[in-house]
Coordinates of C-alpha atoms (C1' of nucleotides) in Angstrom, one line a residue:
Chain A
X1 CA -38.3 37.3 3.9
X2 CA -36.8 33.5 4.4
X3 CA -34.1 34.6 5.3
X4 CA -35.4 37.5 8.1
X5 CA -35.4 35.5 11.4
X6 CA -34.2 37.5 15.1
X7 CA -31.1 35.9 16.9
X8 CA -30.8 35.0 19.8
X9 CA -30.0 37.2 21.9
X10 CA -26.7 38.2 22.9
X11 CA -25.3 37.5 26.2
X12 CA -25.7 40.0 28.5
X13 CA -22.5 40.9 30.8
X14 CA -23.4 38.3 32.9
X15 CA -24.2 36.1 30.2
X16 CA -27.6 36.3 31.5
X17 CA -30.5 36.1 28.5
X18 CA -34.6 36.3 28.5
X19 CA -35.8 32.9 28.7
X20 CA -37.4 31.1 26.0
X21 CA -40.6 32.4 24.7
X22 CA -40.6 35.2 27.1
X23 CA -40.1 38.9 25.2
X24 CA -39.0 42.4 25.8
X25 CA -41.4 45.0 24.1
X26 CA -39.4 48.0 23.5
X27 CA -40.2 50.9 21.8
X28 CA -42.9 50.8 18.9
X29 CA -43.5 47.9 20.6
X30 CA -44.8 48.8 23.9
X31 CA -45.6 52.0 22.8
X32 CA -48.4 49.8 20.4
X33 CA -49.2 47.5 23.1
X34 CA -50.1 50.3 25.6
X35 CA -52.5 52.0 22.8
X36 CA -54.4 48.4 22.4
X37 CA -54.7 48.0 26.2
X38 CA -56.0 51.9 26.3
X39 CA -58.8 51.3 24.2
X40 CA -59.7 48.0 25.6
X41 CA -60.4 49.8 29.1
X42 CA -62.0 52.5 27.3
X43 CA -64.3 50.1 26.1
X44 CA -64.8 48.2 29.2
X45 CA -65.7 51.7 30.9
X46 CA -68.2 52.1 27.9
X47 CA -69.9 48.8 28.7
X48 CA -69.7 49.5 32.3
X49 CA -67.5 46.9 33.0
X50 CA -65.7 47.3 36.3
X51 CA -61.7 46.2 36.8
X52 CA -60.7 43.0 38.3
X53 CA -57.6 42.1 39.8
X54 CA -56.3 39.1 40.7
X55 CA -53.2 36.9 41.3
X56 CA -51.3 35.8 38.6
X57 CA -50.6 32.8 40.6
X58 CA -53.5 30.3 41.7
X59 CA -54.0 26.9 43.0
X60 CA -53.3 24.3 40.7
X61 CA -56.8 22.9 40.9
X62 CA -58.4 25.5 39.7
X63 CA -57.1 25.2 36.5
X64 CA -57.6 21.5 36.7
X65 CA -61.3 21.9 37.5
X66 CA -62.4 24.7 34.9
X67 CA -60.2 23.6 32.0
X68 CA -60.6 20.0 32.0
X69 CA -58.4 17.3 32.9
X70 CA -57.8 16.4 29.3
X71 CA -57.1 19.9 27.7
X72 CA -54.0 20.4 26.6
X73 CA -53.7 23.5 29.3
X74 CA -54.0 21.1 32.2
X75 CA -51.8 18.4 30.4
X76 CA -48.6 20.1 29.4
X77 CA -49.1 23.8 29.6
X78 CA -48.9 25.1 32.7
X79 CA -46.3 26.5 34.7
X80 CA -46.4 24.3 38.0
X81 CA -44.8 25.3 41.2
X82 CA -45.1 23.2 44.5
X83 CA -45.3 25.6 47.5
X84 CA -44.0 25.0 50.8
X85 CA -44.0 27.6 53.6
X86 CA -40.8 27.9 55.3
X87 CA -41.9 26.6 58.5
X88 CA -42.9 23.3 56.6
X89 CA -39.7 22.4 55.8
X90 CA -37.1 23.9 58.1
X91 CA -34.3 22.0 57.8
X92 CA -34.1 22.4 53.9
X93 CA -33.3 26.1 52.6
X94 CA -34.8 25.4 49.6
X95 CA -38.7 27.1 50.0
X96 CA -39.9 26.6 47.2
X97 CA -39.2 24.1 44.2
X98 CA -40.5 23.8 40.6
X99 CA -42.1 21.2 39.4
X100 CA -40.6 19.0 36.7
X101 CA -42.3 19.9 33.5
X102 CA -45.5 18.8 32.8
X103 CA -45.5 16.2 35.4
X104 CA -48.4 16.0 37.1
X105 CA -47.8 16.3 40.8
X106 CA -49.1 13.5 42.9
X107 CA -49.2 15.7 45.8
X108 CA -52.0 14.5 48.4
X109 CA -52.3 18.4 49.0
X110 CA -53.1 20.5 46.1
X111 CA -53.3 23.4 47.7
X112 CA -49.7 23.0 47.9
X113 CA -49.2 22.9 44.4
X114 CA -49.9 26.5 42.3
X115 CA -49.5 27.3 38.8
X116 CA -49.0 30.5 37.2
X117 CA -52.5 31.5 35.1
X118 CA -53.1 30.3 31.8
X119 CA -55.9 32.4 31.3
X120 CA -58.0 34.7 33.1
X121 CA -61.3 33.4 33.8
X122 CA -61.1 30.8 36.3
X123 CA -59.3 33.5 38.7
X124 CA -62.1 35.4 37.9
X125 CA -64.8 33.1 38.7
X126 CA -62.8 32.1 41.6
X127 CA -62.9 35.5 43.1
X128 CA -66.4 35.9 42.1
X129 CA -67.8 33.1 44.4
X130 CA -64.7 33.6 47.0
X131 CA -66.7 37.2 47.2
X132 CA -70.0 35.8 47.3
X133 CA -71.2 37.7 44.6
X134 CA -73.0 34.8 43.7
X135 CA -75.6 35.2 46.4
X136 CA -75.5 38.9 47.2
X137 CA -75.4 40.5 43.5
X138 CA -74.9 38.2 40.7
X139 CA -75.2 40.6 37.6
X140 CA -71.9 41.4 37.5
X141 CA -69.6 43.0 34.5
X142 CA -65.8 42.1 35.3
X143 CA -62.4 42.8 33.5
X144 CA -59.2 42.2 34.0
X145 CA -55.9 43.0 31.9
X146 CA -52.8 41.4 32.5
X147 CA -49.9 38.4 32.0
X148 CA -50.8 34.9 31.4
X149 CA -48.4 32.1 31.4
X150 CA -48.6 28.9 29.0
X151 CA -45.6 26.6 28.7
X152 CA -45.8 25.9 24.9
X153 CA -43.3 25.8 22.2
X154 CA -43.2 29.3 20.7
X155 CA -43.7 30.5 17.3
X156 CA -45.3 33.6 15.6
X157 CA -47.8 35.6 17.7
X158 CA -47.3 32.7 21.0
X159 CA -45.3 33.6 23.6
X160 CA -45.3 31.7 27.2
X161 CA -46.2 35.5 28.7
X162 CA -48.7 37.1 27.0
X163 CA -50.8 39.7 28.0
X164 CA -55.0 39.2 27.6
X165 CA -58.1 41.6 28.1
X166 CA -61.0 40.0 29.0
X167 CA -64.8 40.7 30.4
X168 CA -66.8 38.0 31.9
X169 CA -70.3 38.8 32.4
X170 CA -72.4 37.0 34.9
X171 CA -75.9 36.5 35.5
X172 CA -77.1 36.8 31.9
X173 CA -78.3 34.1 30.2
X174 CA -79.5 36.1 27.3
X175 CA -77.9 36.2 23.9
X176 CA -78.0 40.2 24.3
X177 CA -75.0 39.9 26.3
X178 CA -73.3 37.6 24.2
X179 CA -73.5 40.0 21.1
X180 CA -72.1 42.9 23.0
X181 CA -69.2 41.0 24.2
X182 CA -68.4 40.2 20.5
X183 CA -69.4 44.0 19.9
X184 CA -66.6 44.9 22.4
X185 CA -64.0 42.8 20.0
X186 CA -65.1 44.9 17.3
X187 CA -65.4 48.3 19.3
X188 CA -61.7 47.5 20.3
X189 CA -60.3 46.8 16.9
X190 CA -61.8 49.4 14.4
X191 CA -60.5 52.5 16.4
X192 CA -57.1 50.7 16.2
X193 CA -57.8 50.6 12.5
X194 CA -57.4 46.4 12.4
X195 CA -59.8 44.3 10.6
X196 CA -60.9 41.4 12.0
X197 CA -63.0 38.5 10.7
X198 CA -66.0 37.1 13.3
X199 CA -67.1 33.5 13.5
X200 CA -69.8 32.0 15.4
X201 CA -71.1 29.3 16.5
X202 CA -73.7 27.4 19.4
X203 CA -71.7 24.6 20.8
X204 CA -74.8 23.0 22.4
X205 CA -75.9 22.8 26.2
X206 CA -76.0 19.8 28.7
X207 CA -79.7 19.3 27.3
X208 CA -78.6 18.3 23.5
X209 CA -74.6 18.2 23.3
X210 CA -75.0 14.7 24.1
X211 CA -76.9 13.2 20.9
X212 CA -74.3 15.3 19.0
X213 CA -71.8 13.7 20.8
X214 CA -73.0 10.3 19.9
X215 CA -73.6 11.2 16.3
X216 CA -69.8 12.8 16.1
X217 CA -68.3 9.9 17.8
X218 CA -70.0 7.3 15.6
X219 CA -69.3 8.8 12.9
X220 CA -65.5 9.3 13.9
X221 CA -66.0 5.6 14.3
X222 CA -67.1 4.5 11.0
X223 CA -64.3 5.9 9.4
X224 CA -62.0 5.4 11.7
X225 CA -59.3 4.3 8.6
X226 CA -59.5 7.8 7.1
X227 CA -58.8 10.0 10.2
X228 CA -55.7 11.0 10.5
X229 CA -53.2 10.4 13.3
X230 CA -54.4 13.1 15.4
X231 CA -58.2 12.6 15.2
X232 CA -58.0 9.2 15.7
X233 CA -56.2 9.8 19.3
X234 CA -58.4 12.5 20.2
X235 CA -61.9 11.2 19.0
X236 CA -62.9 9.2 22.3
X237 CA -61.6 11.8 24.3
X238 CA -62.6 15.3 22.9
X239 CA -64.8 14.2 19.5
X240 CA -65.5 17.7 18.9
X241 CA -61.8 18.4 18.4
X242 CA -62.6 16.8 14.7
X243 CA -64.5 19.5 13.7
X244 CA -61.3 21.6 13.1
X245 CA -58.9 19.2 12.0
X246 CA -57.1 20.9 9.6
X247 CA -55.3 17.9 8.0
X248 CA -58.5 16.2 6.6
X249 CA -60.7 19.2 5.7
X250 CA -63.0 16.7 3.8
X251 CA -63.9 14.7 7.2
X252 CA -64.3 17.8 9.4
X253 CA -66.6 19.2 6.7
X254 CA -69.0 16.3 6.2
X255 CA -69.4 15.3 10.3
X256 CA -72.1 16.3 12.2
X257 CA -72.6 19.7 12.5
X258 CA -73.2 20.8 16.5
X259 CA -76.6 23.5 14.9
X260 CA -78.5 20.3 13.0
X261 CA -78.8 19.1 16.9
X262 CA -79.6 22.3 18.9
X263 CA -82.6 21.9 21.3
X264 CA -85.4 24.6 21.0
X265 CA -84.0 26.9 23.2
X266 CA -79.9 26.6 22.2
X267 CA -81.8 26.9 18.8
X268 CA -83.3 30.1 19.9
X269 CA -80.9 31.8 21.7
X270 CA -78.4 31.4 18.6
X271 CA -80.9 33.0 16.0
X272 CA -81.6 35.8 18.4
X273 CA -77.6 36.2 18.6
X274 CA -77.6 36.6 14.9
X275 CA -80.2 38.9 14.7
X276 CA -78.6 41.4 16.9
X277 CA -75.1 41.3 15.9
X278 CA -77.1 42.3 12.2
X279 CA -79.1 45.0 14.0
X280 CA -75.9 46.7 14.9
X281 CA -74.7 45.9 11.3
X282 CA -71.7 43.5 12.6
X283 CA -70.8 41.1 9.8
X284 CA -70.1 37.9 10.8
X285 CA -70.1 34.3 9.8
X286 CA -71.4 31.0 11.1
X287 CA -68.7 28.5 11.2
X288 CA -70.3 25.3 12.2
X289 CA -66.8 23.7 12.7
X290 CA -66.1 26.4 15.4
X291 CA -65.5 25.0 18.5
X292 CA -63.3 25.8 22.0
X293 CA -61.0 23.9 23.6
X294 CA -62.3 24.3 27.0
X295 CA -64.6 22.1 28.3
X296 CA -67.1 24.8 29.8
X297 CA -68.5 26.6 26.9
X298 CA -71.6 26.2 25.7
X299 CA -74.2 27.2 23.2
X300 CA -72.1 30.7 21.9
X301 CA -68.7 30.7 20.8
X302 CA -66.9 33.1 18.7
X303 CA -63.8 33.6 17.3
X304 CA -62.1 37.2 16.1
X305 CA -59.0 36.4 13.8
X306 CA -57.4 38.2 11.1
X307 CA -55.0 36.2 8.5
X308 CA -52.6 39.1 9.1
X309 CA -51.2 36.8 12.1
X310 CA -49.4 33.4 10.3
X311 CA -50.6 30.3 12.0
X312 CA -52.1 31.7 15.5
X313 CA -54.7 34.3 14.2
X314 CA -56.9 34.6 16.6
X315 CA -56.5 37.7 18.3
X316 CA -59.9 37.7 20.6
X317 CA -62.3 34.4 21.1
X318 CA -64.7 33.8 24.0
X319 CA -68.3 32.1 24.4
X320 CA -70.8 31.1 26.8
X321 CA -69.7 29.3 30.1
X322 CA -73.2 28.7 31.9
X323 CA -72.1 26.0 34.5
X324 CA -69.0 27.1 35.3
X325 CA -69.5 29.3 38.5
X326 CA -71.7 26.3 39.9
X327 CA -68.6 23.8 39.0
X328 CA -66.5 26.0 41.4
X329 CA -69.1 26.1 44.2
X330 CA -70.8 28.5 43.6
X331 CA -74.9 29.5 42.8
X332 CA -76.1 28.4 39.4
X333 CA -75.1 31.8 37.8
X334 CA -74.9 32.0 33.7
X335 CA -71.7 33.4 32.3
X336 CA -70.1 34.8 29.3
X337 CA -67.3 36.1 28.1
X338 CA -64.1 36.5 26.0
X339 CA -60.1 37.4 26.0
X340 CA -58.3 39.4 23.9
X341 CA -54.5 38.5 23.3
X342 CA -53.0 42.4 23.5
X343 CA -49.7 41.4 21.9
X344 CA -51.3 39.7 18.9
X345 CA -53.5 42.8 18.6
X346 CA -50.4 45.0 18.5
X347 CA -48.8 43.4 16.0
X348 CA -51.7 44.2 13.3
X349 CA -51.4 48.0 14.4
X350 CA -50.9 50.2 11.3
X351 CA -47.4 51.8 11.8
X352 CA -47.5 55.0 14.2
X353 CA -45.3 58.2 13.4
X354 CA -42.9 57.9 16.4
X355 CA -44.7 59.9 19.4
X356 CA -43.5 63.5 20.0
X357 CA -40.5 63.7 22.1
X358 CA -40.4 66.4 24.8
X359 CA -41.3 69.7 25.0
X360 CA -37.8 71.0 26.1
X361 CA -34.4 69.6 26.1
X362 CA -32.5 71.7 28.8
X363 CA -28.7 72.1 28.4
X364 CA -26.7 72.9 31.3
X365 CA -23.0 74.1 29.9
X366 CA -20.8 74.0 32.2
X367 CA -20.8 72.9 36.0
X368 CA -21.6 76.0 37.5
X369 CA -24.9 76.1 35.4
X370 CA -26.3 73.0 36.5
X371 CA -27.9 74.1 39.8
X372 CA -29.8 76.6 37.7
X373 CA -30.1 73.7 35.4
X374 CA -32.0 71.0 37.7
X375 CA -34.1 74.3 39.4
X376 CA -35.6 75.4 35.8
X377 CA -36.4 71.9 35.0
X378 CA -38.2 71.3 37.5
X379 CA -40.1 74.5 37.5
X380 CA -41.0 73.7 33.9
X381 CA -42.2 70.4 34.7
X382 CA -44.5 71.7 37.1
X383 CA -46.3 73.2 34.6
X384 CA -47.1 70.4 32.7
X385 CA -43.8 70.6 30.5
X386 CA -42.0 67.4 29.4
X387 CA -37.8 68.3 30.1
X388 CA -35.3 66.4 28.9
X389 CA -32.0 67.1 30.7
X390 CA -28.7 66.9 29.1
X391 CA -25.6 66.2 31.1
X392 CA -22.9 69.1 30.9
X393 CA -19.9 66.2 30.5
X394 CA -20.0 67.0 26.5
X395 CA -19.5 69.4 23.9
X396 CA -22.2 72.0 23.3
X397 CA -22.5 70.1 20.0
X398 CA -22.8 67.0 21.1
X399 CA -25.8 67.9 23.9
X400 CA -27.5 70.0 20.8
X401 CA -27.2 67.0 18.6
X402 CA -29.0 64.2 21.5
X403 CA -31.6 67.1 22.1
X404 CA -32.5 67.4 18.6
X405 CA -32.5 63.2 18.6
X406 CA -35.1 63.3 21.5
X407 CA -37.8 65.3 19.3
X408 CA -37.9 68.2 21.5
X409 CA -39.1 71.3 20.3
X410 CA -37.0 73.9 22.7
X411 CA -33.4 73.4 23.3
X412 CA -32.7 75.6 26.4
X413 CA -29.0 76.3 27.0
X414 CA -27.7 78.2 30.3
X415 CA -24.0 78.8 30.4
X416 CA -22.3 80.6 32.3
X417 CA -22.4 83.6 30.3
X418 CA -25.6 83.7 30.3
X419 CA -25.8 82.7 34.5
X420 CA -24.1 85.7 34.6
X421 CA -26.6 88.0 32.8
X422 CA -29.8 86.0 34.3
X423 CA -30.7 84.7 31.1
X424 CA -31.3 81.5 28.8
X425 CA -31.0 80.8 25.4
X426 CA -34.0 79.5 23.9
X427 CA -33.8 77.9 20.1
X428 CA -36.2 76.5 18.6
X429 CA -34.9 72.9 17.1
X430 CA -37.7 73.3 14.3
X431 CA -37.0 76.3 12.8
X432 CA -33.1 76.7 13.7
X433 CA -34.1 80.3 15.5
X434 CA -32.7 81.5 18.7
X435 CA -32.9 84.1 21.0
X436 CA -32.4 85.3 24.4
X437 CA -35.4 85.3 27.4
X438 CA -34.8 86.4 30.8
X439 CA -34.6 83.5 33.3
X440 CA -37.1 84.7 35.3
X441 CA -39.9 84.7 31.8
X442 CA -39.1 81.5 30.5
X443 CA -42.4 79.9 32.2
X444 CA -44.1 82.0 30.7
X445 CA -42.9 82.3 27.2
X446 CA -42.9 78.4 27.5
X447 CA -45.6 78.2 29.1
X448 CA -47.4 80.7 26.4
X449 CA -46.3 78.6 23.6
X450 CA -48.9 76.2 24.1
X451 CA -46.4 74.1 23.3
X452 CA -48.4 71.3 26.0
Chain B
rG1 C1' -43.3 16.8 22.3
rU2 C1' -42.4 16.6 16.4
rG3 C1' -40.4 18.8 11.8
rA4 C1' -38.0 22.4 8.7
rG5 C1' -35.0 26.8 8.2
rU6 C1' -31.4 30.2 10.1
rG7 C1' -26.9 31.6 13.3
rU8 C1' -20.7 36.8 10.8
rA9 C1' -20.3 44.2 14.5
rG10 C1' -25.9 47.1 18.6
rC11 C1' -29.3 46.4 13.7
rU12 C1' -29.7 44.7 8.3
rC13 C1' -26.5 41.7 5.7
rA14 C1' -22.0 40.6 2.1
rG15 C1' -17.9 37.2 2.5
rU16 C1' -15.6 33.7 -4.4
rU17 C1' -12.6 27.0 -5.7
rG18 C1' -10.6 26.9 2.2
rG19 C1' -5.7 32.0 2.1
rC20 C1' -5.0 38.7 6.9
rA21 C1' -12.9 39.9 9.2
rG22 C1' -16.2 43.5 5.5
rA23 C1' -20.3 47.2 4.0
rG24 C1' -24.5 50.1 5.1
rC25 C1' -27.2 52.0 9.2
rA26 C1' -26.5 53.2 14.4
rC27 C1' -23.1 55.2 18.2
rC28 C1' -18.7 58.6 19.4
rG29 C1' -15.5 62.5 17.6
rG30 C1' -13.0 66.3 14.0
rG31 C1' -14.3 69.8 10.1
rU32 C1' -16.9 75.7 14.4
rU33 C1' -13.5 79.6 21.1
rG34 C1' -20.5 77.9 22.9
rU35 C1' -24.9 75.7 18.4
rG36 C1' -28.5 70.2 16.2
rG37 C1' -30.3 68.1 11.3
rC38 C1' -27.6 67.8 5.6
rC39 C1' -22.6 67.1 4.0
rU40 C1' -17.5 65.5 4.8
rC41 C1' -13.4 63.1 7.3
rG42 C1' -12.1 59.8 11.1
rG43 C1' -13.0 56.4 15.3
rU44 C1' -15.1 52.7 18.9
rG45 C1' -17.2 48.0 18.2
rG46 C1' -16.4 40.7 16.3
rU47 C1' -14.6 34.4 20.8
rC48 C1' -17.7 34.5 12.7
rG49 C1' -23.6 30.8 18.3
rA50 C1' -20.6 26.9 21.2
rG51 C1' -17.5 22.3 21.2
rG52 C1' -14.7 18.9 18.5
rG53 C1' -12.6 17.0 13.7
rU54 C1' -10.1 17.4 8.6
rU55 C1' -6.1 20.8 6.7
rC56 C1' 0.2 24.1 6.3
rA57 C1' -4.3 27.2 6.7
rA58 C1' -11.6 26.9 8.4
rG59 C1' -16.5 32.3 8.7
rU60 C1' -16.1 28.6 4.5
rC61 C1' -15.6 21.3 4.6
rC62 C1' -17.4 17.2 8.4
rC63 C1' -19.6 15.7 13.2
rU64 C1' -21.9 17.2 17.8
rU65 C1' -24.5 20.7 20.5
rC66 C1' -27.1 25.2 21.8
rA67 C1' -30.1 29.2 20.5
rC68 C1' -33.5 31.6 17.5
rU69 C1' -37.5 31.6 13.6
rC70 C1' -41.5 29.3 11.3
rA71 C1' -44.8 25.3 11.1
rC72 C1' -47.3 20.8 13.4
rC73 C1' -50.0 20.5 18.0
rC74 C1' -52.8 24.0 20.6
rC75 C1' -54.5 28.6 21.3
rA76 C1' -55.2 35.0 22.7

RNA sequence: GUGAGUGUAGCUCAGUUGGCAGAGCACCGGGUUGUGGCCUCGGUGGUCGAGGGUUCAAGUCCCUUCACUCACCCCA
């Protein structure tokens, strides 16, 4: 197990290689990847959340507004490109140019600077107010599915593409919609047979995150000698980033705790949240030292990890982002929501049987029989018949051996003995027996199988 | 950005005190004039990550570098 590590991978003819922390899924894979994003829109369609697409490439402010100049997404994460139309610049050929990692571009004109999306929901709170949905309907249940972009150093389970599922709910203050957002997490992972652990907890509003503030940061204060390295450089700028040190367990556990300073309502709307994730018999557990990194949640957060994973184990978090669609311009419209890393999902999938290969493998022997080949393979196909055709430029054996390699369960062979007599050979690869149909009733006899 | 570990065939890995580059799996072919798997015999495939140094001789020792993996950080 120390010594199991994947090498780098070889050069390509062109000595051309993926680039770091980006991945090829091949195989069990994709094939595990696709089955987690299946359910998760099977889920969405339960909940009668309605797809949203939307570029994978923004304006660089966006992510500077929503995430918060000092998160580390805004600071070093991001893919930055600086745009320039080709009529802006004509003597140069160069259109576009990359920005120097993690520099921040002083660029008077940030339109002109875009970054690839490190996450989903400022595009989607972006097209929400760009729609005006806002104003004209603002209960709205959105998700989207696709490829975000973070430039960190990679390790187990983080990769700079990565592929999340999220909903963002708008328009609902209440804590019923908060529990069946973490319901989704849950409906997503049991039929994928994964078992994931829930925390929760109420970060606070704008009405009483600010005495916890105070009481976190003076008590960061007061020992400031104890705190380690970390802590110490975040506490004046993100204070609630103590709460999950990991170093020093022993401060995190004995700060201020974000529910001891709840106002009435933040109060109320997290015991209600408890009470129906137990109604629908969803076990969970409060962590008090939960919080997010983003600066727009409030009161509910919640985490879905599994230890399964190594270091990164959170497969799906989320939380309440009341605030956010007014920061962006838009109506003061609640929010809530949560994202769902697909790959990390994938990776705790039990292992799958390989998937059945096709239905028939057609062999074409000889040159003369491929015409009748290509014809019969497509007529079979049109009934709903997977074909896997086999080149006539080997031996007999050779075709019979790839076609029993590709899990079909027909081998059809036409020669030219049997083009002469109108007929196929049909064998069945799983129980070695063979026998003759007439060209003209294969279809059928395939088609009778219900081999589909 | 920081730290540690690992780089030998497509994959998983052996390779002794420095002495001709290996196995298993995979792939291709023979054993069948047109019949798969199992078996058997054979074959293709390597700048030993790269560069430099020591040595008669380096996969092996030294230096540099790159890549990957894991962890810190952060997060899905």
């Amino acid at each position: 197990m120390a010594n199991r590590h994947d090498k780098e991978p070889g050069p390509g003819a062109a000595g051309l290689r993926r680039l770091r922390g980006f991945q090829d899924l091949r195989a069990e894979q994709a094939r595990a990847a696709e089955r987690v994003e299946t359910v998760c829109r099977q889920v969405a369609r339960l909940h009668n959340a309605a797809e949203i697409r939307i570029p994978a490439l923004e304006p660089l402010e966006l992510y500077r507004r929503t995430s918060g100049e000092s998160s580390d997404v805004v600071e070093k994460q991001m893919f930055a490109f600086a745009l320039r139309e080709p009529d802006d610049d004509e003597q140069s050929g160069a259109d576009n140019t990359i920005a120097p990692a993690g520099q921040s571009p002083g660029h008077p004109e940030l339109a002109a600077w875009a970054a690839l999306r490190p996450e989903g929901t400022p595009g989607v709170v972006r097209a929400y107010v760009e729609a005006g949905l806002d104003r004209s309907d603002p209960e709205q249940r959105l998700y989207y599915l696709g490829p975000m972009f973070r430039r960190e150093r990679p390790q187990k389970g983080r990769f700079r593409q990565f592929t999340q599922f999220g909903v963002e709910i708008f328009g609902r203050p209440d804590p019923l919609c908060d529990a069946e957002l973490i319901e989704m997490v849950d409906e997503i992972a049991r039929p994928l047979g994964v078992a994931l652990r829930f925390e929760v907890n109420s970060l606070g509003c704008p009405v009483c995150r600010p005495a916890f503030r105070a009481a976190l940061l003076e008590y960061g204060r007061a020992r400031l000698e104890s705190l380690c390295a970390d802590c110490r450089r975040r506490l004046e700028r993100n204070p609630l980033r103590l709460l999950d040190c990991k170093t020093d367990v022993e401060v995190a556990s004995q700060a201020p705790q974000t529910l001891d300073f709840l106002c009435v309502e933040c109060r109320a709307h997290f015991v209600a949240l408890g009470k129906l994730l137990g109604a629908v018999g969803l076990n969970f557990e409060v962590n008090p030292r939960l919080v997010r990194g983003l600066d727009y949640y409030c009161r509910t957060a919640f985490e879905a990890a599994s230890p399964a994973l190594g270091a990164q184990n959170a497969v799906a978090a989320g939380g309440r982002y009341d605030g956010l669609v007014e920061a962006l311009g838009g109506a003061a419209v609640a929010g809530s929501g949560f994202a769902l890393g697909v790959e990390r999902m994938a990776l705790l999938l039990p292992a799958e049987p390989a998937g059945d290969g096709p239905e028939v493998a057609l062999i074409a022997l000889g040159e003369r029989a491929v015409e009748q080949a290509v014809a019969m393979a497509r007529g079979l196909r049109a009934l709903g018949l997977g074909v896997e055709t086999l080149a006539p430029t080997r031996s007999l054996k050779a075709m019979l051996r790839r076609a029993d390699r590709s899990g079909a369960r027909y081998a059809v062979i036409v020669g030219e003995r049997e083009l002469e007599r109108d007929v196929v050979q049909l064998r069945d690869l799983r129980q070695s027996s063979q026998r003759e149909v007439r060209t003209a009733e294969l279809a059928a006899v395939l088609g009778g199988q219900g081999v589909a």
